mmCIF file of C-alpha atoms and ligand atoms in Angstrom:
data_model
loop_
_atom_site.group_PDB
_atom_site.id
_atom_site.type_symbol
_atom_site.label_atom_id
_atom_site.label_comp_id
_atom_site.label_asym_id
_atom_site.label_seq_id
_atom_site.Cartn_x
_atom_site.Cartn_y
_atom_site.Cartn_z
ATOM 1 C CA MET A 1 144.993 9.659 -47.576
ATOM 2 C CA HIS A 2 144.250 6.354 -49.335
ATOM 3 C CA PRO A 3 140.476 5.735 -49.255
ATOM 4 C CA TYR A 4 140.509 2.660 -47.046
ATOM 5 C CA ARG A 5 137.131 1.062 -46.427
ATOM 6 C CA ALA A 6 135.923 -0.543 -43.211
ATOM 7 C CA THR A 7 133.682 -3.642 -43.246
ATOM 8 C CA GLN A 8 130.582 -3.834 -41.061
ATOM 9 C CA ILE A 9 130.405 -7.198 -39.277
ATOM 10 C CA SER A 10 127.388 -6.612 -36.990
ATOM 11 C CA GLU A 11 125.001 -3.778 -36.152
ATOM 12 C CA HIS A 12 127.569 -1.776 -34.192
ATOM 13 C CA VAL A 13 130.895 -3.420 -35.116
ATOM 14 C CA TRP A 14 133.230 -2.638 -38.005
ATOM 15 C CA TRP A 15 136.441 -4.313 -39.086
ATOM 16 C CA VAL A 16 139.088 -1.592 -39.354
ATOM 17 C CA GLY A 17 142.265 -3.677 -39.567
ATOM 18 C CA ALA A 18 145.032 -3.990 -42.138
ATOM 19 C CA VAL A 19 146.006 -6.546 -44.776
ATOM 20 C CA ASP A 20 149.689 -7.504 -44.968
ATOM 21 C CA TRP A 21 149.974 -9.165 -48.362
ATOM 22 C CA ASN A 22 153.757 -9.514 -48.130
ATOM 23 C CA MET A 23 154.452 -11.032 -44.712
ATOM 24 C CA ARG A 24 156.287 -14.321 -45.281
ATOM 25 C CA ASP A 25 157.904 -15.067 -41.922
ATOM 26 C CA PHE A 26 156.397 -14.920 -38.441
ATOM 27 C CA HIS A 27 159.016 -15.941 -35.867
ATOM 28 C CA GLY A 28 160.302 -18.725 -38.075
ATOM 29 C CA TYR A 29 156.843 -19.776 -39.298
ATOM 30 C CA SER A 30 156.628 -19.534 -43.079
ATOM 31 C CA THR A 31 153.468 -17.550 -43.841
ATOM 32 C CA ASN A 32 153.065 -18.133 -47.555
ATOM 33 C CA ARG A 33 149.757 -16.354 -47.910
ATOM 34 C CA GLY A 34 150.493 -13.179 -45.916
ATOM 35 C CA THR A 35 148.235 -12.137 -43.042
ATOM 36 C CA THR A 36 145.837 -9.566 -41.674
ATOM 37 C CA TYR A 37 146.021 -7.598 -38.438
ATOM 38 C CA ASN A 38 142.403 -7.264 -37.417
ATOM 39 C CA ALA A 39 141.125 -4.372 -35.329
ATOM 40 C CA TYR A 40 137.491 -3.639 -34.594
ATOM 41 C CA LEU A 41 135.522 -0.484 -34.005
ATOM 42 C CA VAL A 42 132.540 -0.834 -31.672
ATOM 43 C CA MET A 43 130.191 2.060 -32.363
ATOM 44 C CA GLY A 44 128.684 2.383 -28.898
ATOM 45 C CA GLU A 45 127.887 5.723 -27.296
ATOM 46 C CA LYS A 46 131.446 5.380 -26.071
ATOM 47 C CA ILE A 47 133.131 4.499 -29.335
ATOM 48 C CA THR A 48 135.707 1.768 -28.678
ATOM 49 C CA LEU A 49 138.607 0.456 -30.720
ATOM 50 C CA ILE A 50 139.544 -3.157 -30.019
ATOM 51 C CA ASP A 51 143.231 -3.786 -30.692
ATOM 52 C CA THR A 52 145.455 -1.929 -33.113
ATOM 53 C CA VAL A 53 147.795 -3.220 -35.834
ATOM 54 C CA LYS A 54 151.480 -3.777 -36.534
ATOM 55 C CA ALA A 55 153.281 -0.445 -36.507
ATOM 56 C CA PRO A 56 153.825 0.026 -40.286
ATOM 57 C CA PHE A 57 150.071 -0.386 -40.870
ATOM 58 C CA CYS A 58 148.881 2.363 -38.516
ATOM 59 C CA GLY A 59 147.851 4.632 -41.415
ATOM 60 C CA GLU A 60 145.709 1.861 -42.854
ATOM 61 C CA LEU A 61 143.985 1.376 -39.493
ATOM 62 C CA LEU A 62 143.294 5.079 -39.011
ATOM 63 C CA GLY A 63 142.121 5.383 -42.641
ATOM 64 C CA ARG A 64 139.588 2.602 -42.130
ATOM 65 C CA VAL A 65 138.411 4.132 -38.850
ATOM 66 C CA ALA A 66 137.991 7.475 -40.649
ATOM 67 C CA SER A 67 135.717 5.783 -43.198
ATOM 68 C CA VAL A 68 133.274 5.176 -40.323
ATOM 69 C CA VAL A 69 133.874 7.993 -37.838
ATOM 70 C CA ASP A 70 136.354 10.741 -37.049
ATOM 71 C CA PRO A 71 139.133 8.894 -35.102
ATOM 72 C CA ALA A 72 139.058 11.713 -32.529
ATOM 73 C CA GLU A 73 135.567 10.449 -31.539
ATOM 74 C CA ILE A 74 137.038 7.230 -30.115
ATOM 75 C CA SER A 75 136.631 7.185 -26.324
ATOM 76 C CA TYR A 76 138.180 3.858 -25.404
ATOM 77 C CA ILE A 77 140.856 1.504 -26.725
ATOM 78 C CA VAL A 78 140.939 -2.126 -25.593
ATOM 79 C CA SER A 79 144.159 -4.098 -26.009
ATOM 80 C CA ASN A 80 143.335 -7.788 -25.882
ATOM 81 C CA HIS A 81 146.946 -8.824 -26.468
ATOM 82 C CA ALA A 82 150.253 -6.982 -26.076
ATOM 83 C CA GLU A 83 152.190 -8.718 -28.863
ATOM 84 C CA MET A 84 153.397 -6.082 -31.291
ATOM 85 C CA ASP A 85 151.424 -7.255 -34.299
ATOM 86 C CA HIS A 86 148.410 -5.952 -32.341
ATOM 87 C CA SER A 87 149.911 -3.219 -30.196
ATOM 88 C CA GLY A 88 152.746 -1.867 -32.334
ATOM 89 C CA SER A 89 150.772 1.189 -33.400
ATOM 90 C CA LEU A 90 149.111 1.779 -30.020
ATOM 91 C CA ALA A 91 151.265 4.779 -29.074
ATOM 92 C CA THR A 92 150.643 6.454 -32.448
ATOM 93 C CA VAL A 93 146.908 5.751 -32.231
ATOM 94 C CA ILE A 94 146.778 7.201 -28.704
ATOM 95 C CA ASP A 95 148.492 10.341 -30.000
ATOM 96 C CA ALA A 96 146.054 10.618 -32.901
ATOM 97 C CA VAL A 97 142.875 9.776 -30.984
ATOM 98 C CA LYS A 98 143.536 10.975 -27.448
ATOM 99 C CA PRO A 99 141.140 8.440 -25.907
ATOM 100 C CA GLU A 100 139.715 8.820 -22.421
ATOM 101 C CA LYS A 101 141.042 5.405 -21.410
ATOM 102 C CA VAL A 102 143.004 2.415 -22.663
ATOM 103 C CA PHE A 103 142.124 -0.977 -21.194
ATOM 104 C CA ALA A 104 144.077 -4.221 -21.011
ATOM 105 C CA SER A 105 144.209 -7.262 -18.737
ATOM 106 C CA GLN A 106 146.196 -6.882 -15.537
ATOM 107 C CA LEU A 107 149.229 -8.555 -17.101
ATOM 108 C CA GLY A 108 148.551 -6.774 -20.392
ATOM 109 C CA ALA A 109 148.771 -3.385 -18.725
ATOM 110 C CA LYS A 110 152.223 -4.301 -17.392
ATOM 111 C CA ALA A 111 153.331 -5.779 -20.716
ATOM 112 C CA LEU A 112 152.292 -2.668 -22.644
ATOM 113 C CA VAL A 113 154.261 -0.455 -20.256
ATOM 114 C CA ASP A 114 157.279 -2.736 -20.675
ATOM 115 C CA HIS A 115 156.995 -2.523 -24.455
ATOM 116 C CA PHE A 116 156.211 1.135 -25.090
ATOM 117 C CA ARG A 117 156.638 4.601 -23.638
ATOM 118 C CA LEU A 118 152.918 5.266 -23.736
ATOM 119 C CA PRO A 119 151.673 8.833 -23.210
ATOM 120 C CA MET A 120 148.911 7.713 -20.801
ATOM 121 C CA PRO A 121 148.326 5.023 -18.165
ATOM 122 C CA ILE A 122 146.680 1.723 -19.032
ATOM 123 C CA THR A 123 143.599 0.781 -17.014
ATOM 124 C CA PRO A 124 143.739 -2.901 -16.024
ATOM 125 C CA VAL A 125 140.525 -4.915 -16.182
ATOM 126 C CA LYS A 126 139.814 -8.127 -14.308
ATOM 127 C CA ASP A 127 138.590 -11.445 -15.573
ATOM 128 C CA GLY A 128 134.788 -11.134 -15.867
ATOM 129 C CA GLU A 129 134.746 -7.351 -15.634
ATOM 130 C CA THR A 130 132.432 -5.381 -17.928
ATOM 131 C CA LEU A 131 132.868 -1.986 -19.547
ATOM 132 C CA ASP A 132 129.839 0.251 -20.036
ATOM 133 C CA LEU A 133 129.755 1.820 -23.500
ATOM 134 C CA GLY A 134 126.412 3.562 -22.857
ATOM 135 C CA ASN A 135 124.054 1.632 -25.108
ATOM 136 C CA LEU A 136 126.345 -1.428 -25.195
ATOM 137 C CA LYS A 137 128.537 -3.377 -22.827
ATOM 138 C CA LEU A 138 131.821 -5.170 -23.370
ATOM 139 C CA ALA A 139 132.866 -8.056 -21.134
ATOM 140 C CA PHE A 140 136.404 -9.361 -20.695
ATOM 141 C CA ALA A 141 137.713 -12.865 -20.023
ATOM 142 C CA GLU A 142 141.343 -13.636 -19.326
ATOM 143 C CA THR A 143 142.882 -16.345 -21.503
ATOM 144 C CA ARG A 144 146.324 -16.553 -19.913
ATOM 145 C CA MET A 145 148.874 -18.399 -22.078
ATOM 146 C CA VAL A 146 146.492 -18.490 -25.022
ATOM 147 C CA HIS A 147 148.935 -17.647 -26.143
ATOM 148 C CA TRP A 148 150.709 -15.010 -23.996
ATOM 149 C CA PRO A 149 150.383 -14.382 -20.244
ATOM 150 C CA ASP A 150 148.531 -11.115 -20.924
ATOM 151 C CA SER A 151 146.008 -12.507 -23.396
ATOM 152 C CA MET A 152 142.296 -11.884 -22.950
ATOM 153 C CA VAL A 153 139.188 -11.917 -25.139
ATOM 154 C CA SER A 154 136.369 -9.369 -25.329
ATOM 155 C CA TRP A 155 132.700 -10.196 -25.671
ATOM 156 C CA LEU A 156 129.878 -8.021 -27.011
ATOM 157 C CA PRO A 157 126.585 -9.455 -25.752
ATOM 158 C CA GLY A 158 123.454 -8.709 -27.732
ATOM 159 C CA GLU A 159 125.352 -8.846 -31.004
ATOM 160 C CA ASP A 160 127.127 -11.972 -29.733
ATOM 161 C CA VAL A 161 130.537 -11.060 -31.120
ATOM 162 C CA LEU A 162 133.595 -12.707 -29.575
ATOM 163 C CA PHE A 163 136.804 -10.760 -30.197
ATOM 164 C CA SER A 164 138.993 -13.800 -29.813
ATOM 165 C CA GLN A 165 142.435 -12.228 -30.347
ATOM 166 C CA ASP A 166 144.905 -14.797 -31.759
ATOM 167 C CA GLY A 167 142.553 -17.703 -30.994
ATOM 168 C CA PHE A 168 140.684 -18.948 -34.086
ATOM 169 C CA GLY A 169 143.037 -16.841 -36.219
ATOM 170 C CA MET A 170 145.171 -17.694 -39.222
ATOM 171 C CA HIS A 171 147.775 -16.014 -41.380
ATOM 172 C CA LEU A 172 145.808 -15.464 -44.573
ATOM 173 C CA ALA A 173 145.710 -12.205 -46.521
ATOM 174 C CA THR A 174 142.490 -11.854 -48.510
ATOM 175 C CA SER A 175 140.262 -9.106 -49.811
ATOM 176 C CA GLU A 176 137.316 -11.106 -48.413
ATOM 177 C CA ARG A 177 136.628 -10.456 -44.740
ATOM 178 C CA PHE A 178 134.474 -13.493 -43.915
ATOM 179 C CA ALA A 179 135.470 -17.162 -43.834
ATOM 180 C CA ASP A 180 132.330 -18.153 -45.757
ATOM 181 C CA GLN A 181 133.544 -16.089 -48.733
ATOM 182 C CA ILE A 182 136.772 -18.108 -49.012
ATOM 183 C CA ASP A 183 137.445 -21.657 -50.232
ATOM 184 C CA MET A 184 136.918 -23.698 -47.040
ATOM 185 C CA SER A 185 139.828 -26.034 -47.830
ATOM 186 C CA VAL A 186 142.150 -22.993 -47.816
ATOM 187 C CA VAL A 187 140.666 -21.778 -44.540
ATOM 188 C CA GLU A 188 141.063 -25.213 -42.919
ATOM 189 C CA PHE A 189 144.625 -25.539 -44.236
ATOM 190 C CA GLU A 190 145.717 -22.136 -42.948
ATOM 191 C CA GLY A 191 143.792 -22.527 -39.679
ATOM 192 C CA ALA A 192 145.558 -25.822 -38.981
ATOM 193 C CA ARG A 193 148.908 -24.362 -40.011
ATOM 194 C CA TYR A 194 148.403 -21.429 -37.617
ATOM 195 C CA PHE A 195 147.303 -23.694 -34.760
ATOM 196 C CA ALA A 196 150.302 -25.999 -35.260
ATOM 197 C CA ASN A 197 152.857 -23.199 -35.502
ATOM 198 C CA ILE A 198 151.487 -20.795 -32.865
ATOM 199 C CA LEU A 199 149.005 -22.399 -30.485
ATOM 200 C CA LEU A 200 150.217 -26.018 -30.257
ATOM 201 C CA PRO A 201 152.247 -25.613 -27.012
ATOM 202 C CA PHE A 202 149.080 -24.347 -25.333
ATOM 203 C CA ALA A 203 146.651 -26.817 -26.916
ATOM 204 C CA PRO A 204 145.221 -28.102 -23.598
ATOM 205 C CA LEU A 205 144.727 -24.504 -22.386
ATOM 206 C CA VAL A 206 142.991 -23.564 -25.634
ATOM 207 C CA GLY A 207 140.620 -26.465 -25.046
ATOM 208 C CA LYS A 208 139.926 -25.251 -21.490
ATOM 209 C CA VAL A 209 139.225 -21.713 -22.717
ATOM 210 C CA ILE A 210 136.727 -23.035 -25.272
ATOM 211 C CA ASP A 211 135.046 -25.174 -22.585
ATOM 212 C CA ARG A 212 134.865 -22.186 -20.227
ATOM 213 C CA LEU A 213 133.164 -19.789 -22.645
ATOM 214 C CA PRO A 214 129.605 -21.123 -22.139
ATOM 215 C CA THR A 215 130.021 -20.878 -18.352
ATOM 216 C CA LEU A 216 130.631 -17.135 -18.859
ATOM 217 C CA GLY A 217 127.465 -16.812 -20.961
ATOM 218 C CA ILE A 218 129.536 -16.517 -24.134
ATOM 219 C CA ALA A 219 127.816 -18.227 -27.063
ATOM 220 C CA PRO A 220 129.202 -16.445 -30.101
ATOM 221 C CA LYS A 221 127.332 -15.937 -33.349
ATOM 222 C CA ILE A 222 130.360 -14.123 -34.739
ATOM 223 C CA ILE A 223 133.987 -14.942 -33.962
ATOM 224 C CA ALA A 224 136.258 -12.019 -34.790
ATOM 225 C CA PRO A 225 139.920 -13.033 -34.422
ATOM 226 C CA ASP A 226 142.988 -10.811 -34.748
ATOM 227 C CA HIS A 227 144.271 -12.582 -37.894
ATOM 228 C CA GLY A 228 142.513 -13.845 -40.993
ATOM 229 C CA PRO A 229 138.816 -14.117 -41.763
ATOM 230 C CA ILE A 230 135.869 -13.418 -39.468
ATOM 231 C CA TRP A 231 133.417 -16.238 -38.786
ATOM 232 C CA ARG A 232 129.677 -15.471 -39.092
ATOM 233 C CA ARG A 233 128.649 -18.942 -40.395
ATOM 234 C CA ASP A 234 129.938 -22.489 -39.946
ATOM 235 C CA LEU A 235 131.057 -21.838 -36.363
ATOM 236 C CA GLY A 236 130.387 -25.517 -35.623
ATOM 237 C CA THR A 237 132.927 -26.465 -38.286
ATOM 238 C CA LEU A 238 135.540 -24.167 -36.784
ATOM 239 C CA LEU A 239 134.903 -25.459 -33.262
ATOM 240 C CA GLY A 240 135.055 -29.049 -34.535
ATOM 241 C CA TRP A 241 138.500 -28.393 -36.013
ATOM 242 C CA TYR A 242 139.627 -26.853 -32.743
ATOM 243 C CA THR A 243 138.349 -29.842 -30.781
ATOM 244 C CA ALA A 244 140.516 -32.183 -32.883
ATOM 245 C CA TRP A 245 143.541 -29.886 -32.802
ATOM 246 C CA THR A 246 143.419 -29.118 -29.074
ATOM 247 C CA ARG A 247 143.216 -32.858 -28.331
ATOM 248 C CA GLN A 248 146.000 -33.530 -30.841
ATOM 249 C CA GLN A 249 143.914 -36.320 -32.321
ATOM 250 C CA LYS A 250 146.151 -38.567 -34.371
ATOM 251 C CA ARG A 251 145.391 -40.771 -37.325
ATOM 252 C CA ARG A 252 147.192 -43.458 -39.320
ATOM 253 C CA LYS A 253 149.747 -41.026 -40.629
ATOM 254 C CA ALA A 254 153.517 -40.875 -40.196
ATOM 255 C CA LEU A 255 156.163 -38.348 -41.150
ATOM 256 C CA VAL A 256 159.621 -39.362 -42.303
ATOM 257 C CA VAL A 257 161.689 -36.212 -41.919
ATOM 258 C CA TYR A 258 165.280 -36.218 -43.085
ATOM 259 C CA ASP A 259 168.185 -34.480 -44.727
ATOM 260 C CA THR A 260 171.029 -36.084 -46.593
ATOM 261 C CA MET A 261 174.611 -35.405 -47.721
ATOM 262 C CA TRP A 262 175.368 -38.106 -50.334
ATOM 263 C CA HIS A 263 171.877 -39.665 -50.553
ATOM 264 C CA SER A 264 172.542 -42.483 -48.095
ATOM 265 C CA THR A 265 170.202 -41.151 -45.402
ATOM 266 C CA SER A 266 167.755 -40.411 -48.230
ATOM 267 C CA LEU A 267 167.858 -44.095 -49.276
ATOM 268 C CA MET A 268 167.173 -45.101 -45.671
ATOM 269 C CA ALA A 269 164.287 -42.606 -45.422
ATOM 270 C CA HIS A 270 162.663 -43.998 -48.558
ATOM 271 C CA ALA A 271 162.957 -47.542 -47.211
ATOM 272 C CA VAL A 272 161.402 -46.525 -43.858
ATOM 273 C CA ALA A 273 158.569 -44.837 -45.780
ATOM 274 C CA ASP A 274 158.028 -47.989 -47.887
ATOM 275 C CA GLY A 275 157.723 -50.033 -44.689
ATOM 276 C CA LEU A 276 155.175 -47.626 -43.235
ATOM 277 C CA ASP A 277 153.197 -47.699 -46.471
ATOM 278 C CA ALA A 278 153.277 -51.498 -46.598
ATOM 279 C CA GLY A 279 152.087 -51.499 -42.982
ATOM 280 C CA GLY A 280 148.941 -49.565 -43.893
ATOM 281 C CA VAL A 281 149.901 -46.088 -42.733
ATOM 282 C CA SER A 282 149.736 -42.896 -44.777
ATOM 283 C CA VAL A 283 153.258 -41.504 -45.134
ATOM 284 C CA LYS A 284 154.673 -38.045 -45.790
ATOM 285 C CA LEU A 285 158.303 -38.238 -46.843
ATOM 286 C CA MET A 286 159.657 -34.805 -46.020
ATOM 287 C CA SER A 287 163.165 -33.847 -47.070
ATOM 288 C CA LEU A 288 164.371 -30.670 -45.404
ATOM 289 C CA LYS A 289 165.765 -29.638 -48.782
ATOM 290 C CA ALA A 290 162.154 -29.325 -49.965
ATOM 291 C CA ASN A 291 160.143 -28.580 -46.811
ATOM 292 C CA HIS A 292 160.179 -25.708 -44.348
ATOM 293 C CA ARG A 293 160.147 -26.374 -40.613
ATOM 294 C CA SER A 294 156.618 -24.959 -40.429
ATOM 295 C CA ASP A 295 155.468 -27.437 -43.122
ATOM 296 C CA ILE A 296 156.712 -30.259 -40.894
ATOM 297 C CA VAL A 297 154.883 -28.978 -37.818
ATOM 298 C CA HIS A 298 151.699 -28.482 -39.827
ATOM 299 C CA GLU A 299 151.781 -32.091 -41.051
ATOM 300 C CA LEU A 300 152.634 -33.293 -37.542
ATOM 301 C CA LEU A 301 149.339 -31.943 -36.159
ATOM 302 C CA ASP A 302 147.457 -35.150 -37.030
ATOM 303 C CA ALA A 303 150.396 -37.523 -37.586
ATOM 304 C CA GLY A 304 150.954 -40.231 -34.976
ATOM 305 C CA ALA A 305 154.588 -41.051 -35.779
ATOM 306 C CA LEU A 306 157.732 -39.058 -36.461
ATOM 307 C CA LEU A 307 160.770 -40.840 -37.898
ATOM 308 C CA VAL A 308 163.819 -38.665 -38.265
ATOM 309 C CA GLY A 309 166.913 -39.283 -40.362
ATOM 310 C CA SER A 310 170.118 -37.299 -40.041
ATOM 311 C CA PRO A 311 173.607 -37.743 -41.447
ATOM 312 C CA THR A 312 176.497 -37.012 -39.101
ATOM 313 C CA LEU A 313 178.451 -33.896 -40.015
ATOM 314 C CA ASN A 314 181.616 -33.121 -38.049
ATOM 315 C CA ASN A 315 180.454 -35.265 -35.092
ATOM 316 C CA ASN A 316 177.074 -33.569 -35.017
ATOM 317 C CA ILE A 317 173.488 -33.740 -36.146
ATOM 318 C CA TYR A 318 172.988 -32.155 -39.575
ATOM 319 C CA PRO A 319 172.264 -28.414 -39.111
ATOM 320 C CA SER A 320 168.877 -28.454 -40.873
ATOM 321 C CA LEU A 321 167.716 -31.216 -38.514
ATOM 322 C CA ALA A 322 168.964 -29.295 -35.465
ATOM 323 C CA ASP A 323 166.919 -26.294 -36.647
ATOM 324 C CA THR A 324 163.740 -28.243 -37.329
ATOM 325 C CA LEU A 325 163.899 -30.420 -34.200
ATOM 326 C CA THR A 326 164.553 -27.369 -32.000
ATOM 327 C CA TYR A 327 161.488 -25.706 -33.535
ATOM 328 C CA ILE A 328 159.312 -28.810 -33.125
ATOM 329 C CA LYS A 329 160.451 -29.365 -29.516
ATOM 330 C CA GLY A 330 159.398 -25.841 -28.575
ATOM 331 C CA LEU A 331 155.905 -26.480 -29.921
ATOM 332 C CA LYS A 332 155.491 -29.502 -27.590
ATOM 333 C CA PRO A 333 153.675 -31.975 -29.844
ATOM 334 C CA GLN A 334 152.101 -34.894 -27.954
ATOM 335 C CA ASN A 335 151.070 -38.501 -28.591
ATOM 336 C CA LEU A 336 153.911 -39.450 -30.938
ATOM 337 C CA LEU A 337 155.746 -42.656 -31.734
ATOM 338 C CA GLY A 338 159.147 -42.278 -33.352
ATOM 339 C CA ALA A 339 162.696 -43.352 -34.081
ATOM 340 C CA ALA A 340 166.003 -42.000 -35.360
ATOM 341 C CA PHE A 341 168.106 -43.249 -38.242
ATOM 342 C CA GLY A 342 170.942 -42.046 -40.432
ATOM 343 C CA SER A 343 174.104 -42.690 -42.365
ATOM 344 C CA TYR A 344 177.550 -41.688 -41.144
ATOM 345 C CA GLY A 345 181.158 -41.889 -42.268
ATOM 346 C CA TRP A 346 183.400 -41.975 -39.201
ATOM 347 C CA SER A 347 181.793 -41.622 -35.802
ATOM 348 C CA GLY A 348 177.986 -41.379 -36.297
ATOM 349 C CA GLU A 349 176.825 -39.232 -33.362
ATOM 350 C CA ALA A 350 173.776 -37.805 -35.151
ATOM 351 C CA VAL A 351 171.404 -40.708 -34.499
ATOM 352 C CA GLU A 352 171.963 -40.449 -30.740
ATOM 353 C CA GLN A 353 171.488 -36.691 -30.918
ATOM 354 C CA VAL A 354 168.208 -37.098 -32.814
ATOM 355 C CA LYS A 355 167.134 -39.641 -30.176
ATOM 356 C CA ASP A 356 167.910 -37.067 -27.477
ATOM 357 C CA PHE A 357 165.583 -34.619 -29.205
ATOM 358 C CA LEU A 358 162.835 -37.231 -29.558
ATOM 359 C CA GLU A 359 163.135 -38.257 -25.912
ATOM 360 C CA ALA A 360 162.993 -34.606 -24.842
ATOM 361 C CA MET A 361 159.719 -34.392 -26.780
ATOM 362 C CA ASN A 362 158.310 -37.447 -24.925
ATOM 363 C CA VAL A 363 158.178 -39.393 -28.172
ATOM 364 C CA GLU A 364 157.713 -43.104 -27.506
ATOM 365 C CA LEU A 365 160.692 -44.683 -29.254
ATOM 366 C CA VAL A 366 159.974 -47.815 -31.265
ATOM 367 C CA HIS A 367 163.668 -48.528 -32.012
ATOM 368 C CA GLU A 368 167.027 -47.810 -30.354
ATOM 369 C CA GLY A 369 168.213 -46.040 -33.535
ATOM 370 C CA LEU A 370 169.333 -47.313 -36.937
ATOM 371 C CA ARG A 371 172.810 -46.304 -38.082
ATOM 372 C CA GLN A 372 174.572 -47.190 -41.338
ATOM 373 C CA ARG A 373 178.227 -46.557 -42.167
ATOM 374 C CA PHE A 374 178.396 -44.849 -45.573
ATOM 375 C CA VAL A 375 176.032 -46.298 -48.215
ATOM 376 C CA PRO A 376 173.205 -48.598 -47.050
ATOM 377 C CA ASP A 377 173.257 -52.154 -48.398
ATOM 378 C CA ALA A 378 170.268 -54.421 -48.929
ATOM 379 C CA LYS A 379 170.428 -55.621 -45.304
ATOM 380 C CA CYS A 380 170.299 -52.074 -43.977
ATOM 381 C CA LEU A 381 167.428 -51.122 -46.290
ATOM 382 C CA GLY A 382 165.563 -54.213 -45.135
ATOM 383 C CA GLU A 383 166.026 -53.082 -41.519
ATOM 384 C CA CYS A 384 164.738 -49.626 -42.447
ATOM 385 C CA ALA A 385 161.631 -51.134 -44.063
ATOM 386 C CA ALA A 386 161.160 -53.305 -40.968
ATOM 387 C CA LEU A 387 161.361 -50.166 -38.817
ATOM 388 C CA GLY A 388 158.589 -48.655 -40.945
ATOM 389 C CA ARG A 389 156.409 -51.774 -40.619
ATOM 390 C CA THR A 390 156.959 -52.014 -36.855
ATOM 391 C CA THR A 391 156.053 -48.360 -36.454
ATOM 392 C CA ALA A 392 152.935 -48.860 -38.575
ATOM 393 C CA GLU A 393 151.822 -51.804 -36.413
ATOM 394 C CA LYS A 394 152.297 -49.826 -33.199
ATOM 395 C CA LEU A 395 150.571 -46.768 -34.616
ATOM 396 C CA ILE A 396 147.549 -48.744 -35.822
ATOM 397 C CA ALA A 397 147.349 -50.446 -32.398
ATOM 398 C CA ARG A 398 147.323 -46.967 -30.843
ATOM 399 C CA VAL A 399 144.939 -45.017 -33.102
ATOM 400 C CA GLY A 400 142.878 -47.850 -34.637
HETATM 401 FE FE1 LIG B 501 149.051 -12.156 -33.398
HETATM 402 FE FE2 LIG B 501 150.302 -13.212 -30.451
HETATM 403 O O1 LIG B 501 150.076 -12.050 -31.859
#
């Protein structure tokens, strides 16, 4: 067996997860730096494994466990979250370890049964329940819809470790295990990208979970998520980022997102961007020929305006825009101003279709939609620039 090494993160806790250097897509989210599937071994008198890993990485998990203790010594397994990147190897681990019990939240127990033909029953735990490990205790707190109905976190008092599951995670494969060993700008970038692409629909609930932790006596010194680095320092920085992200705090920043067939919608997009710039707003001009949908959502996290340009193709919105707007709509961004624009040849339905998307996202429209037949002339480009300036004025009035 490959000599995998575990990493000790507190007196009784070891990281025993897996590093997936090659993962590049997570449900449509482009994960350019790979990821980790974190699992943790709590070396109490009842040795407990918290979460497992994606199925192909089971050998890596068991190898890391074996670097600390014989896997057959594990008494308990806790599944904080049933999604398969954390539970996919559960059945194999149960076979290898033969634990006394496997614990999950009430909804987690059902979800695990619905996913897998497990060789033993799952013991449901309630919100606030504790598990006696002999010399240590684990406490559980439900975090429903952060980000699945089954989700919960586990808390190890005394060593003050919060096993936060997907919360505070990021898709970032590294050989370093701790956030303070990594360039903080990379950590902030990937943390924001993860929040925008995974947690954004549940942002208000994430905020409530964070506010609730102190009322449960949870004041972590170590935050151990299920993806990416572990936090043992700078927790205030991490929580500060989460405060801004959960509130979807916006700044003087606008996105102009577009695609183009014969460069006419591109000309309009550039003119809109010039107007925004002249109006004092930071602009990201994002062609879908150069940007992935998850890049757009990442940039949207702190942008206060979204202007979308689409050509009309066969009476419809351009396919790349339909893809990206469907993805954005599902992530439920809030607090946005916006407008639609685009060039067309015959009928020009795309601008209305983009407007429909924006309205479905509760975007406050600053214009009824700017359409241009074929190539934009100076008048049209002037109107596009005016749209940018109007949007900038409204955005500055909103965010200061
Ligand atoms: Fe990392 Fe929701 O799974």
